[in-house]
Coordinates of C-alpha atoms and ligand atoms in Angstrom, one line a residue:
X18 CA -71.6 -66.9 47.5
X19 CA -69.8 -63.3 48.0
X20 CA -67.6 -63.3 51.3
X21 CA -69.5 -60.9 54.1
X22 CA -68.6 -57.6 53.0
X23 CA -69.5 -53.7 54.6
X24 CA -70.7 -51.6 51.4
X25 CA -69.5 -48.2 51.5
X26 CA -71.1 -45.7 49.2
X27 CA -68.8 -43.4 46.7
X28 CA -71.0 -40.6 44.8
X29 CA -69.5 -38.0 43.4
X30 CA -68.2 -37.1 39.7
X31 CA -65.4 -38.4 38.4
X32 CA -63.0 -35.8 38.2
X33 CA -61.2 -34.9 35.3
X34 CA -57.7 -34.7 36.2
X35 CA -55.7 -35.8 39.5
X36 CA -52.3 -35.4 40.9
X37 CA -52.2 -39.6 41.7
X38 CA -54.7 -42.4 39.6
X39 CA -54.8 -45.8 41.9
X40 CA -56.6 -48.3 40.4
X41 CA -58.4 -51.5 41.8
X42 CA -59.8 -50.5 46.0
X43 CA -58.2 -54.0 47.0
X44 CA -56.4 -53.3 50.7
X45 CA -53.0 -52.7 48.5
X46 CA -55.1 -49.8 46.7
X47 CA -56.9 -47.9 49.4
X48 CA -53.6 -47.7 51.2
X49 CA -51.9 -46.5 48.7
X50 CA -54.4 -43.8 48.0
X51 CA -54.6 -43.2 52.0
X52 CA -50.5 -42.4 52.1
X53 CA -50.9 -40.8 49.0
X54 CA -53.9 -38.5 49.7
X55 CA -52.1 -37.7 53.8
X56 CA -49.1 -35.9 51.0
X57 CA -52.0 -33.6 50.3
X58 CA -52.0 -34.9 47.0
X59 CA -55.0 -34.9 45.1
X60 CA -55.9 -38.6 44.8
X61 CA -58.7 -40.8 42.6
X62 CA -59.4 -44.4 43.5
X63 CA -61.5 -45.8 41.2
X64 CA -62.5 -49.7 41.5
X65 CA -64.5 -51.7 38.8
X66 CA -66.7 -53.3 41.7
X67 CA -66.8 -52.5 44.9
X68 CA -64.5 -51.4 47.3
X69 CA -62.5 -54.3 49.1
X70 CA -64.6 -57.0 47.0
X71 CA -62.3 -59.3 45.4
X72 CA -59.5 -61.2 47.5
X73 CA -59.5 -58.7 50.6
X74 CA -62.4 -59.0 51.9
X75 CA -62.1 -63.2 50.9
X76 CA -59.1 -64.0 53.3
X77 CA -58.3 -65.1 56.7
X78 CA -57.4 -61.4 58.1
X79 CA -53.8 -63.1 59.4
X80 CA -51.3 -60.0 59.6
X81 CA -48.4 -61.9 60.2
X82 CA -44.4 -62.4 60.6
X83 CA -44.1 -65.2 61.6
X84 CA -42.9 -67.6 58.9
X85 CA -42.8 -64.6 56.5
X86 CA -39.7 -65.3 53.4
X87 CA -36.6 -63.2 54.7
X88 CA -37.8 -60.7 51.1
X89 CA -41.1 -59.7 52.9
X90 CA -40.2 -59.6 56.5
X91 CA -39.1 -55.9 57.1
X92 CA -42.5 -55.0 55.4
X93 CA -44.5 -57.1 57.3
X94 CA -42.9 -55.3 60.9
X95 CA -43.5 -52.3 59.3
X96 CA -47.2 -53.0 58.4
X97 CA -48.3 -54.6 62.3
X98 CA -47.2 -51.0 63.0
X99 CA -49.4 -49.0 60.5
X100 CA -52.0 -50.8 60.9
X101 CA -52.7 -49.7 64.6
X102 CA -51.3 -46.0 63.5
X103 CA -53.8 -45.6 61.1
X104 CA -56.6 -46.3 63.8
X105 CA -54.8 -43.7 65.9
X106 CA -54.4 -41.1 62.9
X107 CA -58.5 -41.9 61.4
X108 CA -60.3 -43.4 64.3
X109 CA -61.0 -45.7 61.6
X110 CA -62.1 -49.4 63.0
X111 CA -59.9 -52.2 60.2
X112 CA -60.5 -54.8 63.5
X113 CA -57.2 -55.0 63.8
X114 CA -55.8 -56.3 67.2
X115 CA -52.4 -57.9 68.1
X116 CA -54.2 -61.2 69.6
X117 CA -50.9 -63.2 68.4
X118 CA -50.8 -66.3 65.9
X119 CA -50.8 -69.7 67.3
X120 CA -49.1 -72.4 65.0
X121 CA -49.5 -76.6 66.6
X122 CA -47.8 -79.6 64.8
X123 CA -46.6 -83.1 65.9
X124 CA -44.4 -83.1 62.5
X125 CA -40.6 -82.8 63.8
X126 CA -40.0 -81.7 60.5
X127 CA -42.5 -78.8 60.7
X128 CA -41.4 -78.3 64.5
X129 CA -37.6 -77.8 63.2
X130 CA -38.6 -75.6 60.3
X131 CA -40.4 -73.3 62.5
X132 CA -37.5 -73.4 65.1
X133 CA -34.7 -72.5 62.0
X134 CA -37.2 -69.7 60.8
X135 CA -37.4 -68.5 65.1
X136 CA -33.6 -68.0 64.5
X137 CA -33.2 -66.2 61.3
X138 CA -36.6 -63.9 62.9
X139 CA -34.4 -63.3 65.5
X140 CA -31.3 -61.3 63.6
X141 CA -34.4 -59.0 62.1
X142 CA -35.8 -58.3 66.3
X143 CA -38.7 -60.4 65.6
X144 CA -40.2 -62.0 68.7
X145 CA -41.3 -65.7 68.5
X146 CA -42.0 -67.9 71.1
X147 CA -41.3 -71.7 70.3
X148 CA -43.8 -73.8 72.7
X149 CA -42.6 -76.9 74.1
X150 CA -45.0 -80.1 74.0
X151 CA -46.3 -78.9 77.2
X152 CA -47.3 -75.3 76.3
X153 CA -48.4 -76.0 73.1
X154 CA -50.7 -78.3 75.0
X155 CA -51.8 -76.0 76.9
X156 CA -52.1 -72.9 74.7
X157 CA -53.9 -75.6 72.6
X158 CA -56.5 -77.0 75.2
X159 CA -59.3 -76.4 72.8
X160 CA -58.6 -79.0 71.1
X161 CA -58.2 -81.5 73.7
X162 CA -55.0 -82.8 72.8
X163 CA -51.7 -83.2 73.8
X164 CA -49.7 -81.3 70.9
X165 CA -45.7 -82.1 70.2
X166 CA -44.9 -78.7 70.3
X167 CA -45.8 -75.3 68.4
X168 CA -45.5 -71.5 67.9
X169 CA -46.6 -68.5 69.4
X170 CA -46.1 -64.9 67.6
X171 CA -47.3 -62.7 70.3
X172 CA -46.7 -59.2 68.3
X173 CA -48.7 -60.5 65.3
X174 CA -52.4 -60.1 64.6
X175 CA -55.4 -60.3 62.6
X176 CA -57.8 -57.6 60.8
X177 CA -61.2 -57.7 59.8
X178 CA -61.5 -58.5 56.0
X179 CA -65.0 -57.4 55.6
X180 CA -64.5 -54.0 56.8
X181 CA -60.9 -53.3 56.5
X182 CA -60.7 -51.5 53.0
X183 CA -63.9 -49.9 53.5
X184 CA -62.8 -48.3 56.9
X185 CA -59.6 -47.0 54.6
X186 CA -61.6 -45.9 51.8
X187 CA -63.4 -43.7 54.5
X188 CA -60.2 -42.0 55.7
X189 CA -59.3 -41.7 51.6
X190 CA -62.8 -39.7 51.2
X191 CA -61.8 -38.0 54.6
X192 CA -58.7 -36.7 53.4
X193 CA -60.5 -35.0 50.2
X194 CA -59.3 -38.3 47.7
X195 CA -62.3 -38.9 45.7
X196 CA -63.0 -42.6 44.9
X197 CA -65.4 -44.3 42.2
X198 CA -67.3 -47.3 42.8
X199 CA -68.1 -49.3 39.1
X200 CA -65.7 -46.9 37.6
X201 CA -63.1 -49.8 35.6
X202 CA -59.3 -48.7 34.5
X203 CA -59.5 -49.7 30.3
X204 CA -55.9 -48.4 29.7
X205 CA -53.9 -45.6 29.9
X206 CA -52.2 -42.6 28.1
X207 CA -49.1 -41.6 26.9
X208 CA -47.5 -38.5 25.8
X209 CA -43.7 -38.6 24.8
X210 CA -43.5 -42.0 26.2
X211 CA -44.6 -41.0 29.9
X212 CA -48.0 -41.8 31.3
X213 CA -50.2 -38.6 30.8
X214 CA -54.0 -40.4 31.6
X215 CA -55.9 -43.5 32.7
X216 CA -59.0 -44.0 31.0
X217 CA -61.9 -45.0 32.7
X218 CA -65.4 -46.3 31.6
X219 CA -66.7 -43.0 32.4
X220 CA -64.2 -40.7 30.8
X221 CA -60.4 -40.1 30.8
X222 CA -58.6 -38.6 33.8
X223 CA -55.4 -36.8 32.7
X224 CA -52.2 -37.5 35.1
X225 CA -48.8 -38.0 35.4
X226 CA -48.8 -40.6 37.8
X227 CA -50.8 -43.9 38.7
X228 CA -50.8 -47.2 40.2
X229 CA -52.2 -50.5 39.1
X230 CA -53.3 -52.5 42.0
X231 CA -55.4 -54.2 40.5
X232 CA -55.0 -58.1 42.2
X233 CA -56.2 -61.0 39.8
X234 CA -56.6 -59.0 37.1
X235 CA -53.1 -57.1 36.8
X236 CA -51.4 -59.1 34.6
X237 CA -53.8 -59.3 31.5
X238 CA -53.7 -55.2 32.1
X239 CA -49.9 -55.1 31.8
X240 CA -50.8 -56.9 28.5
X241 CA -52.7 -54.6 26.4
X242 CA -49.6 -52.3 26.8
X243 CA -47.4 -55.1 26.2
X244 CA -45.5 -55.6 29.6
X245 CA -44.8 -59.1 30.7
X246 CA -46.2 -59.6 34.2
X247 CA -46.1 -63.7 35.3
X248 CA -49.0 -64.2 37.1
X249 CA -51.2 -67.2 37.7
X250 CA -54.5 -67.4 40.2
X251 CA -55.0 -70.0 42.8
X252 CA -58.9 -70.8 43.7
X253 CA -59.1 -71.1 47.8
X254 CA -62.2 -72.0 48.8
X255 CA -62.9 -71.7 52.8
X256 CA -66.4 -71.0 55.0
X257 CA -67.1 -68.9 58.0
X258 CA -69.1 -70.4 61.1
X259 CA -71.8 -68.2 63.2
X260 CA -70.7 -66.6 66.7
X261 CA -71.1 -69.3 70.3
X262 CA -68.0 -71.0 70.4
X263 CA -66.3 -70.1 73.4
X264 CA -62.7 -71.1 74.5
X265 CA -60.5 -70.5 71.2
X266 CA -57.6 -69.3 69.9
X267 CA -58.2 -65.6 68.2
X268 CA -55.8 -67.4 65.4
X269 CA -54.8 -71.3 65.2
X270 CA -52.7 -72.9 62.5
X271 CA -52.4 -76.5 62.5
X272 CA -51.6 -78.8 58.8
X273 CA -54.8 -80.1 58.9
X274 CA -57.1 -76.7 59.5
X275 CA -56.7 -73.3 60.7
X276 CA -59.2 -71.3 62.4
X277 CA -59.5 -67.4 62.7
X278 CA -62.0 -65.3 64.9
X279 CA -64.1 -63.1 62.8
X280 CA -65.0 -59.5 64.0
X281 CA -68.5 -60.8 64.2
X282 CA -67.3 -63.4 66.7
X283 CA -67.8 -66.3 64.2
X284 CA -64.6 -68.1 63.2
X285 CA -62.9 -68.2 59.1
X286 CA -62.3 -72.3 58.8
X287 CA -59.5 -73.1 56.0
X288 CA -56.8 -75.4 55.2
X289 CA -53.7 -73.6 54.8
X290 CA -52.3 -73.6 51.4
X291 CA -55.1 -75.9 49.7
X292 CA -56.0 -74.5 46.1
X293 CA -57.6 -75.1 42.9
X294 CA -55.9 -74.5 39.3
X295 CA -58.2 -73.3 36.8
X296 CA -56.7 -73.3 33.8
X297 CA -56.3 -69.6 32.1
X298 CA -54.9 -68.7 28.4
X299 CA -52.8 -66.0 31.1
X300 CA -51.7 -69.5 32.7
X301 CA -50.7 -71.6 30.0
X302 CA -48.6 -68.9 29.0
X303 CA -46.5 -68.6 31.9
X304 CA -46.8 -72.3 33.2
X305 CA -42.7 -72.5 32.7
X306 CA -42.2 -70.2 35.1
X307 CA -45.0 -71.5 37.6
X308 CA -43.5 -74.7 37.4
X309 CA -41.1 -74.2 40.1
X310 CA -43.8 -73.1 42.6
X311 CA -46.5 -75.4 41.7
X312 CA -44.3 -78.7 42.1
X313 CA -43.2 -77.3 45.6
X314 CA -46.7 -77.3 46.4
X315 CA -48.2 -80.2 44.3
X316 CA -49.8 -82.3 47.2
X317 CA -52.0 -78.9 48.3
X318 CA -53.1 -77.7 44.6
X319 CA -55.3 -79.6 42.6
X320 CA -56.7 -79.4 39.2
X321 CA -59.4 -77.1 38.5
X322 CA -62.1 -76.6 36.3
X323 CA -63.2 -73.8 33.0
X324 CA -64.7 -71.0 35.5
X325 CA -61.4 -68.9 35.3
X326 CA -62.1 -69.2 31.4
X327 CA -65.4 -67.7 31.7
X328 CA -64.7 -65.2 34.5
X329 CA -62.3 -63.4 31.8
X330 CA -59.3 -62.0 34.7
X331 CA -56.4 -64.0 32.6
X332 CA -57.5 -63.5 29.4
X333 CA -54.4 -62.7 26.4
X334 CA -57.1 -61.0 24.3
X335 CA -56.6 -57.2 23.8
X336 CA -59.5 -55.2 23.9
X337 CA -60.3 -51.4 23.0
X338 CA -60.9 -48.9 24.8
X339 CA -63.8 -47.4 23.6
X340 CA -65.7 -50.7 24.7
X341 CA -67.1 -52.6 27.4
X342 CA -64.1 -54.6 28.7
X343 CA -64.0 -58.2 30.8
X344 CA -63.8 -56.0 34.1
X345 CA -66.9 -54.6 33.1
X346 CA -68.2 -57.5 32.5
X347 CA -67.1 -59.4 35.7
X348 CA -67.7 -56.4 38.2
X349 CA -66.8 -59.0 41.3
X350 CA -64.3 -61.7 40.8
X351 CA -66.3 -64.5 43.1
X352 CA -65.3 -68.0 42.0
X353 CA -67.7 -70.9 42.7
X354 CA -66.0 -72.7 46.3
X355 CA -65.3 -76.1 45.6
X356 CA -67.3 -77.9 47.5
X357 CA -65.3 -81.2 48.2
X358 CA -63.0 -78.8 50.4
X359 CA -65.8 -76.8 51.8
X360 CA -66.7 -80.3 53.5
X361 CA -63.7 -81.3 54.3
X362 CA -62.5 -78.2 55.8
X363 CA -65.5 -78.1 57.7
X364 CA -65.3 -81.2 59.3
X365 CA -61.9 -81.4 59.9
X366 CA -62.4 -78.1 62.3
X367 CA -65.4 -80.0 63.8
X368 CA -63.1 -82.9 64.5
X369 CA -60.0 -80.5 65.8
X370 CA -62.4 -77.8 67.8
X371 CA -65.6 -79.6 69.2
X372 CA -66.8 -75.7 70.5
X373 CA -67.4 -75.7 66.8
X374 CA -70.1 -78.3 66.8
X375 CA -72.3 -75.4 68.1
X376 CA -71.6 -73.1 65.5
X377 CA -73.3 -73.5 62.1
X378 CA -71.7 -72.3 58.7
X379 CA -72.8 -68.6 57.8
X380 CA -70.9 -68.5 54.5
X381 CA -68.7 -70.5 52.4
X382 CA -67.1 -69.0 49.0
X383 CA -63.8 -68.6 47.0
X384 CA -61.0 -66.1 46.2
X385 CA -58.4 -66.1 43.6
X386 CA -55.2 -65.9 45.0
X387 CA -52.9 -63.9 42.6
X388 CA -49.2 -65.6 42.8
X389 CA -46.1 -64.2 41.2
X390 CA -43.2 -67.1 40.3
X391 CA -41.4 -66.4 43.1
X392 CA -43.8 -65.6 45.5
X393 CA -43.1 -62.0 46.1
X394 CA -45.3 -59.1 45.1
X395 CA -44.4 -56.7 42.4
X396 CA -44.0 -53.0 43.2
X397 CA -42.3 -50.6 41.5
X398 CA -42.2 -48.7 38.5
X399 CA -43.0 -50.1 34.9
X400 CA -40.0 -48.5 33.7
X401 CA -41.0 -48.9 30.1
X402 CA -44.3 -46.3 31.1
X403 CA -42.4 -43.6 33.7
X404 CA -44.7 -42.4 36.0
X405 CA -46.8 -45.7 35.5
X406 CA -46.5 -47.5 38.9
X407 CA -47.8 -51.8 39.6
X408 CA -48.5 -53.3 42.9
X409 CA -49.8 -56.9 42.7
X410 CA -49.2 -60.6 42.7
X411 CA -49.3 -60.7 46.7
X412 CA -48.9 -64.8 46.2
X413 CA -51.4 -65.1 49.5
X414 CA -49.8 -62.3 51.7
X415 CA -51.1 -59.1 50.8
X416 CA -53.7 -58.5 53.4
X417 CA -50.9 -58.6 56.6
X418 CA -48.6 -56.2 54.6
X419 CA -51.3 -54.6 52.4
X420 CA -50.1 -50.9 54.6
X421 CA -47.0 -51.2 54.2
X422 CA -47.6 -52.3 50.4
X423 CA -49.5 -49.1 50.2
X424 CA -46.9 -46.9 52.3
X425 CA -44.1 -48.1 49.6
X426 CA -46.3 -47.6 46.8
X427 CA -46.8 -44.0 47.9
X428 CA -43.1 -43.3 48.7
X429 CA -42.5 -44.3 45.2
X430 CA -44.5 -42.6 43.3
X431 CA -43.5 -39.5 45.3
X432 CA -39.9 -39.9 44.8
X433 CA -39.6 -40.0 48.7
X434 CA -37.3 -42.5 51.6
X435 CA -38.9 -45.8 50.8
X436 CA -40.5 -47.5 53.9
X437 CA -38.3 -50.5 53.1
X438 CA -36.0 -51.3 50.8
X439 CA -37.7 -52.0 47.8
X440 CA -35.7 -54.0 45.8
X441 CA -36.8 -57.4 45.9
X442 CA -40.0 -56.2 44.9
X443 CA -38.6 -54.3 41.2
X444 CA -41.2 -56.1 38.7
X445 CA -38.2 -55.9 36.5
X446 CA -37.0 -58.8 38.0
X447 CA -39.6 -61.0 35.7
X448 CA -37.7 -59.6 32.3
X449 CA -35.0 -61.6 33.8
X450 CA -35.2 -65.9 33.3
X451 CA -33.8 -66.1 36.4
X452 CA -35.0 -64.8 39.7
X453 CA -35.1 -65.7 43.2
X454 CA -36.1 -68.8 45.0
X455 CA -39.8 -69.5 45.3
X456 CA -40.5 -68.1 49.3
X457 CA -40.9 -71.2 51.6
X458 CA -44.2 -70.0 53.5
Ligands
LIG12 C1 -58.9 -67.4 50.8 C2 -57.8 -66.4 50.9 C3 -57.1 -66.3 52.2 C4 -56.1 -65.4 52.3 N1 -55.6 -65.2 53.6 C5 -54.7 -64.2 53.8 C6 -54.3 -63.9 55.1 O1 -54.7 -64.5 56.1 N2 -53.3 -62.9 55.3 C7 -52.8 -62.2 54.2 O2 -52.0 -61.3 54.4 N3 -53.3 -62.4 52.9 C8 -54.2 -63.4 52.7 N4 -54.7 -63.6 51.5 C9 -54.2 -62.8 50.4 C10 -54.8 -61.4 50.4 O3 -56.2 -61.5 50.5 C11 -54.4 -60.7 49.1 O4 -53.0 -60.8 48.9 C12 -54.7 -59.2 49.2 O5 -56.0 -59.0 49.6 C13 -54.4 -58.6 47.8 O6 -54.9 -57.2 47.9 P1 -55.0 -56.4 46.5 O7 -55.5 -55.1 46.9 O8 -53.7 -56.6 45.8 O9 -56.0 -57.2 45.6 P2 -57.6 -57.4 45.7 O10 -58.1 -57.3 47.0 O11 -57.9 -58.5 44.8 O12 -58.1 -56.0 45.0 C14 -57.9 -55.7 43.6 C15 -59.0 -54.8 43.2 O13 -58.7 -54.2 41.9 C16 -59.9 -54.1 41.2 N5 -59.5 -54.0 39.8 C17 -58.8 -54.8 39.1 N6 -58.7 -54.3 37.8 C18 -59.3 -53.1 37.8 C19 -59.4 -52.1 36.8 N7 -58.9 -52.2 35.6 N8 -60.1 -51.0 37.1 C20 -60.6 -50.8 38.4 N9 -60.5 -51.7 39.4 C21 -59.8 -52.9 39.1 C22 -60.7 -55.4 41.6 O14 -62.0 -55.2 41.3 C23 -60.3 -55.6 43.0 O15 -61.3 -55.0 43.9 C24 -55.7 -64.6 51.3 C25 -56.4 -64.6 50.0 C26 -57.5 -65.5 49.9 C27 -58.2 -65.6 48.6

């Protein structure tokens, strides 16, 4: 079952030429085309399904710092801060709203991890509040129990998934960017070694400068022009209840379950960090490198079955460009939910949040969840393409930061100050054998 989604309609030609290409209208995308297009560049989104389809309109909506890795911190300040700017800027409506994130445990372990991470927060001016066993109680009273202790982030918030990257692609159109609904990226151009065109299923569009934001489906891209982008997808499967329960949290994290209000007043029911591995020729090929990260979270992921076969995003095969290609084929990446965790997810909340018992379940379906080996995006030039740009492998983060993902993206490709400092992101690091330690959270 597709996640709820707003449809936004895109006619229009595709234009021929463009000063910017962004491809794939994921949150990462439509920002990047928004910062790009406010330059007064002239800027073409196109998107092989439908704008904000695949994992952004499938996630929680958590825009978060608290328990962000050190690496992806400044970005995630920075993108709390965008987000409510671009309401101001586009009277644009993401949902976004600084309700604060609410994190309850009775693991001392857990409890100690989150105090340590309070600390480090604090050298970057990140507010945190650690709740004793008597606040967390209380902050917690919808669930009736007395808690050990727990976190509040009060400057963090949650967006709407369903209509965030919509409401962007609006300001994009706006702005006088033009963007293209079932219009897949095959490949792109070179001339003298510098990228001079992306072609598209409907024709080629010359420029000297495009990104590749292109989630799930970056890596086997990077492929056809032979570079090496480790990537491996996660199947989370999670449900949404209908609107009536009164008395909750906006945003409760707890081991067991964590529950988000929806814009429609229902709640997003998940269990944090609880996956599915289908196996991928993309992820046998890089299973050394994912080894690190997948035995650090062995007891959450389990095996999966032959759907990420069929669905075609990790394939190794190269195909041509004067041909229908997998994205063509597979216009919205929607993985079957698996259903054991559907059920268990649900009643776990039911146990936990017994306002719940009113609610019934309006949706339930899946989302890949592109990782990197280390657990940090990639963005940054492919240096062996100049002017050929990647932003992908969020690793289960991107929505929060997904601004300021697009804000860097944009600074780069127009040679200007960079939001943040973007080295941790460099995708060269993957040339390397050796790169930095897998992010905790
Ligand atoms: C269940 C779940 C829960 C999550 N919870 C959170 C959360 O609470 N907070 C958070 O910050 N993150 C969360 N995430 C992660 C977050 O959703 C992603 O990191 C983020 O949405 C990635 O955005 P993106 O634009 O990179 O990719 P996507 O949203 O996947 O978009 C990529 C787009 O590119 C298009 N595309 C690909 N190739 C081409 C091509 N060749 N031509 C044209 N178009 C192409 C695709 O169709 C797709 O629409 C969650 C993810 C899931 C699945």
């Amino acid at each position: 079952m597709p996640a709820p989604l707003q449809q936004i309609e895109t006619p229009g030609e595709l234009p021929q030429s463009a000063d910017a290409v962004v491809i794939g209208g994921g949150i990462v995308g439509v920002f990047a085309a928004y910062y790009l297009a406010r330059r007064g560049m002239q800027v073409v989104l196109v998107e092989k399904g439908r704008i904000g389809a695949e994992q952004s309109s499938r996630n929680w909506g958590w825009c978060r710092q608290q328990n962000r890795d050190a690496r992806e911190l400044p970005m995630a300040t920075r993108s709390l801060d965008l987000w409510e700017r671009f309401a101001v800027d586009t009277s644009e409506d993401t949902g976004f709203r600084r309700c604060g994130l609410l994190y309850l445990s009775n693991d001392e372990a857990e409890l100690a991890s989150w105090a340590r991470w309070r600390d480090f927060a604090k050298t970057a001016g990140v507010t945190t509040h650690i709740l004793d066993s008597a606040e967390a109680s209380e902050r917690g009273r919808a669930t009736g129990r007395t808690w050990k202790g727990g976190v509040f982030s009060p400057t963090d918030g949650t967006a709407d998934p369903p209509r965030a990257a919509p409401s962007v692609a609006r300001a994009i159109l706006k702005l006088g960017g033009s963007v293209h609904q079932n219009c897949a990226a095959r490949g792109i151009e070179t001339e003298g070694g510098r990228l001079s065109g992306v072609i598209t299923e409907n024709g080629t569009i010359r420029t000297k400068l495009a990104v590749l934001a292109g989630g799930a489906w970056a890596s086997s891209f990077c492929h056809q022009f032979g570079f090496r982008f480790p990537q491996a997808s996660i199947r989370s499967s999670i449900l949404s209840v209908s609107p009536s329960a009164e008395g909750l949290p906006d945003a409760l994290h707890t081991a067991r379950i964590s529950a988000t209000r929806r814009g429609d007043g229902g709640y997003t029911l998940a269990i944090s960090g609880r996956g599915r591995l289908d196996v991928t020729p993309q992820q046998l090929r890089f299973s050394s490198q994912f080894l690190p990260m997948f035995l650090k979270r062995w007891r959450s992921l389990g095996p999966g079955g032959l759907q990420g076969m069929r669905s075609g995003h990790e394939t190794l095969r190269h195909w041509r460009l004067d041909q229908p290609t997998p994205m063509e084929r597979m216009r919205i990446l929607d993985p079957v939910p698996d259903q054991a965790t559907i059920r268990l997810t649900h009643a776990r909340a039911l146990e936990l949040l017994p306002a719940l018992r009113q609610t019934r379940i309006s949706a339930a379906w899946a989302g890949y969840i592109d990782s990197t080996p280390d657990g940090v995006p990639a963005i940054g030039e492919i240096h062996s393409v100049p002017g050929f740009f990647l932003a992908a492998g969020f690793s289960g983060h991107g929505f929060g930061i997904g601004p300021g993902a697009g804000h860097l993206v944009a600074d780069l490709m127009t040679g200007s100050e960079p939001i943040v400092d973007p080295k941790s992101y460099d995708p060269r690091r993957f040339e390397a054998s050796v790169w930095g330690k897998v992010a905790d959270f």
